[in-house]
Amino acid sequence: MSILDDRIACPHLRERIKTTREVLPYFKDGMTLGWSGFTPVGYPKAIPKALADHVEKNGLQGKMRFNLLIGASVGTETEDRWASLDMIARRWPYQSGKNIQKGINSGRIRMQDKHLSMFAQDLLYGFYTKDFGGSLDLGIVEASAIKEDGSIILAGSVGIAGEIIHTAKHLIIELNTTIPSYEGLHDIVLPEPPPHRRPHMICKVNDRIGTTYVPCDTDKILAIVESREPDKGRALGATDEISERIAGHILDFFQAEVKAGRLPINLLPLQSGVGNIANAVVGGLVNGPFCNLSVYTEVLQDTMLDFFDSGKLEYASATSLSFSAEGFERFYKKWDDYTRRIVLRPQQIANNPEMIRRLGVIAMNTPVEFDIYAHANSTLVGGTRMINGIGGSGDFLRNAFLSIMHSPSVRPTKSDPTGITCVVPMVPHVDHTEHDLDVLVTEQGLADLRGLCPRDRAQLIINKCSHPAYRPLLQEYLDRATHECLARGAGHEPHLLDRVFRMQQHLATHGSMKIGSWD
Amino acid sequence: MSILDDRIACPHLRERIKTTREVLPYFKDGMTLGWSGFTPVGYPKAIPKALADHVEKNGLQGKMRFNLLIGASVGTETEDRWASLDMIARRWPYQSGKNIQKGINSGRIRMQDKHLSMFAQDLLYGFYTKDFGGSLDLGIVEASAIKEDGSIILAGSVGIAGEIIHTAKHLIIELNTTIPSYEGLHDIVLPEPPPHRRPHMICKVNDRIGTTYVPCDTDKILAIVESREPDKGRALGATDEISERIAGHILDFFQAEVKAGRLPINLLPLQSGVGNIANAVVGGLVNGPFCNLSVYTEVLQDTMLDFFDSGKLEYASATSLSFSAEGFERFYKKWDDYTRRIVLRPQQIANNPEMIRRLGVIAMNTPVEFDIYAHANSTLVGGTRMINGIGGSGDFLRNAFLSIMHSPSVRPTKSDPTGITCVVPMVPHVDHTEHDLDVLVTEQGLADLRGLCPRDRAQLIINKCSHPAYRPLLQEYLDRATHECLARGAGHEPHLLDRVFRMQQHLATHGSMKIGSWD
């Protein structure tokens, strides 16, 4: 028996094994597709690539366009290549890759980004398919095994795979035989729609409330296709001094909060975004004074393996294993050791306000920039150009026990190593409001904003977080805005609306945000 | 036995009955105070007024200043008068009154507004008192009775009264003898801090999970003061044609959603803000086709009594009875009939994301203005001048099944009856993001934004919601911004940052937002 047959415990489903070539006719221009996958692990690989080859070979660019709904980003060899072949009409709710971003920002691809927990439930409610026949035409789901009754054992991520299997009119399963069966790692639950919803009884990060498989109506399965392409999630960037300093400020803050009695000695469950700063924070925890820690987050990166190995991390809950190729090797080598301390949940559960608030998660994420009153821009450079999407940052930052955003104070431009300040008078796009953020951190320092009015927040953020090259400019803005607005009795949150985006305009024309003055 | 004695079932607490004059010495300059009360019902009246008289009579303005933490707004005869006597140093998280707003916007009073559900829990965590000794110095709570063991039966609102009784170092109880004992109306629960939190087992709006009283350490009670001042919440404004038309659009939308199978025939629990539009929507439901409805909201206004009387509203959950004087009369007359269908909860529960999402609440609120991409400003006129605060709008709109904002399309200025457009290119302050709002409505029409990318949303909002006097201007903005941003590959959400607030600037100088052109 082949590995593939062996993984399909349901005999009559073995008869639906097909090649990638055989499933191509199922795809029609204009279809609404749902894929499994999350930042980029557990997504279908063989079929999207075969379809892209087909389009390319036959000059079908622009003639096979799809609405593409995926829990978050997937590998660039799929969605980004599809974008380069003009195969994407619409993309919800998060994406990654230069070509897809180019398509979105030049108006060829329509995208809406939405909080990831809400995207999953709104998909179930039919909000995204109401203008396209009411449900997904076709779902493609990567699986690691199929059970005797046809229910699906997912692979390295959950995301919206459960919602897809439940709602799609038809399904194609990509069964990945290069990975082991992940049976036991997932905790699958598909909440009922209101008014029939029940509480999610997760009170500790390791509580399980669901099944290890996704129930599946096998009549919907058109085909099972073998995939031999392993996942490779995000490789870690090199550590850098800026990130280390930011992590240092955060760890000092944790220690002070423990000392003040506002945090338990083992902290509270941690959510940490992706990127160098997040990795430096985890690195700091690996070497730091806190023990018996837990993680309730979206994705687990390679640093989490170090965190487990240090003995300091007890348990991690996420929706995706976003390990590098090397990380997956480490993971498979100590499979039993790691998997008894990890659970993968649907993104509707991993990112759910209910659990984030109940568990008291400490949320840490990196924005594009934040402003002196503590609004943050996570999605649109210059207020207009989409990067990836809001992802789960809003789910976590709105509901966390402590909402922390960390960023370098400046970024380089081609002509100026400190040409962009990440602390601005007003962000040109708001994803997180002043009502959500507790703490802002740069390598310059940490601003604890809890209980402060906007003007006090602004002074603290300028003092603690801004780069010296921009501090006088920001101070002048605050002083002038305060003077002018208080004088006319409109100064709760002072601004000079006629000049507020001058730094951004200067950047567009001069390659630096260092304006001469506010006059 | 006096009514007062009769209401205090705990014998040794009767010995702590004092006059307002006798409690004045407990108040010291610089104290951090917590009051009960919520939009404006259930707040202490006798003591705040007596203290204001004391300050006024003795010329103590500016010499007795307090940090004032209250669940939401309270009667203007208390907080607003205190502001006029310079008795408020800080005010969290919501307020009401001309003098307090003047104090805030001229820099004399520090205010931070925060989502009301989160404010309550962050108060328990000590986030607001960390710089002021770690807890409230003194709590003043309006009660309708005291039980034999000293536990407190609250009055017409819950708000943060439970948190105050739990955390304040000392308490003064104002026992209101002009109202009946409200025993049985409240459902009090004080969530444990993480990591010990449990799910809130509310699965229907009428589920009860707590007690009818607030447990109280009687050692903390310094005094019990009788109050003879009845509540009077908000009187309703007269209905107007604009509000009726907005309500009509919303009711049509509900009918279409029921028909499409996306809403049950009895809808889902309704949250409705305050004001004319909210009242018109409830009025429409009173006369509309839907039955067996329920409400999960913050405050109940007079129209809810009509709603009950119509037989169409089954049950309402809120944190405050914000009835007018006349409304309270109606309420007391049919006490048994109404109170078996009402529960008052702490604002931490009434506004909790967990229940709002589980129950699938339909949220409806009025902003100051919204923009063409569906960001809304609920707090700061012109981006700088505070009105009341964000209140619970973010709690509901972020987590609702359907998030609806309704507004007239224009407002008058002194010189121009349509001088202000409520649909602008970019709001100068964002309280609700494009990731949160599903539906925008004005008297012009309703824009269903679900599943649309920003440019499609903008076109729909301009077409459906904007006033004809501004439609060509907004269209020109969108067209020019789109042209310019797409050309440079940065057009996911097109904007002209150098001109984006020109309408607001024009208003400040010309009394109208009707700019000549975007050149």
PDB file of C-alpha atoms in Angstrom, chain B residues 10 30 51 119 154 186 199 242 283 316 347 398 431 461 465 479 502 514 516 518:
ATOM      1  CA  CYS B  10     -28.200  45.338  58.685  1.00  0.00           C
ATOM      2  CA  GLY B  30      -6.360  65.300  45.513  1.00  0.00           C
ATOM      3  CA  LEU B  51     -19.737  69.240  48.493  1.00  0.00           C
ATOM      4  CA  PHE B 119     -12.468  50.480  31.717  1.00  0.00           C
ATOM      5  CA  LEU B 154     -28.087  49.032  43.772  1.00  0.00           C
ATOM      6  CA  HIS B 186     -29.655  43.315  39.002  1.00  0.00           C
ATOM      7  CA  PRO B 199     -16.567  31.891  30.984  1.00  0.00           C
ATOM      8  CA  ILE B 242     -34.534  62.516   8.890  1.00  0.00           C
ATOM      9  CA  GLY B 283     -40.266  53.224  16.992  1.00  0.00           C
ATOM     10  CA  ALA B 316     -33.988  43.498  27.611  1.00  0.00           C
ATOM     11  CA  GLN B 347     -20.984  47.357  32.295  1.00  0.00           C
ATOM     12  CA  ARG B 398     -16.157  45.569  16.983  1.00  0.00           C
ATOM     13  CA  ASP B 431     -12.704  55.579  16.786  1.00  0.00           C
ATOM     14  CA  ILE B 461     -21.009  55.285   0.356  1.00  0.00           C
ATOM     15  CA  CYS B 465     -25.170  57.988   1.901  1.00  0.00           C
ATOM     16  CA  ASP B 479     -11.711  60.128  -8.678  1.00  0.00           C
ATOM     17  CA  ARG B 502      -9.622  70.799   3.279  1.00  0.00           C
ATOM     18  CA  LYS B 514     -18.556  73.390   0.709  1.00  0.00           C
ATOM     19  CA  GLY B 516     -14.956  75.402  -4.250  1.00  0.00           C
ATOM     20  CA  TRP B 518      -9.963  70.246  -4.826  1.00  0.00           C
TER      21      TRP B 518
END
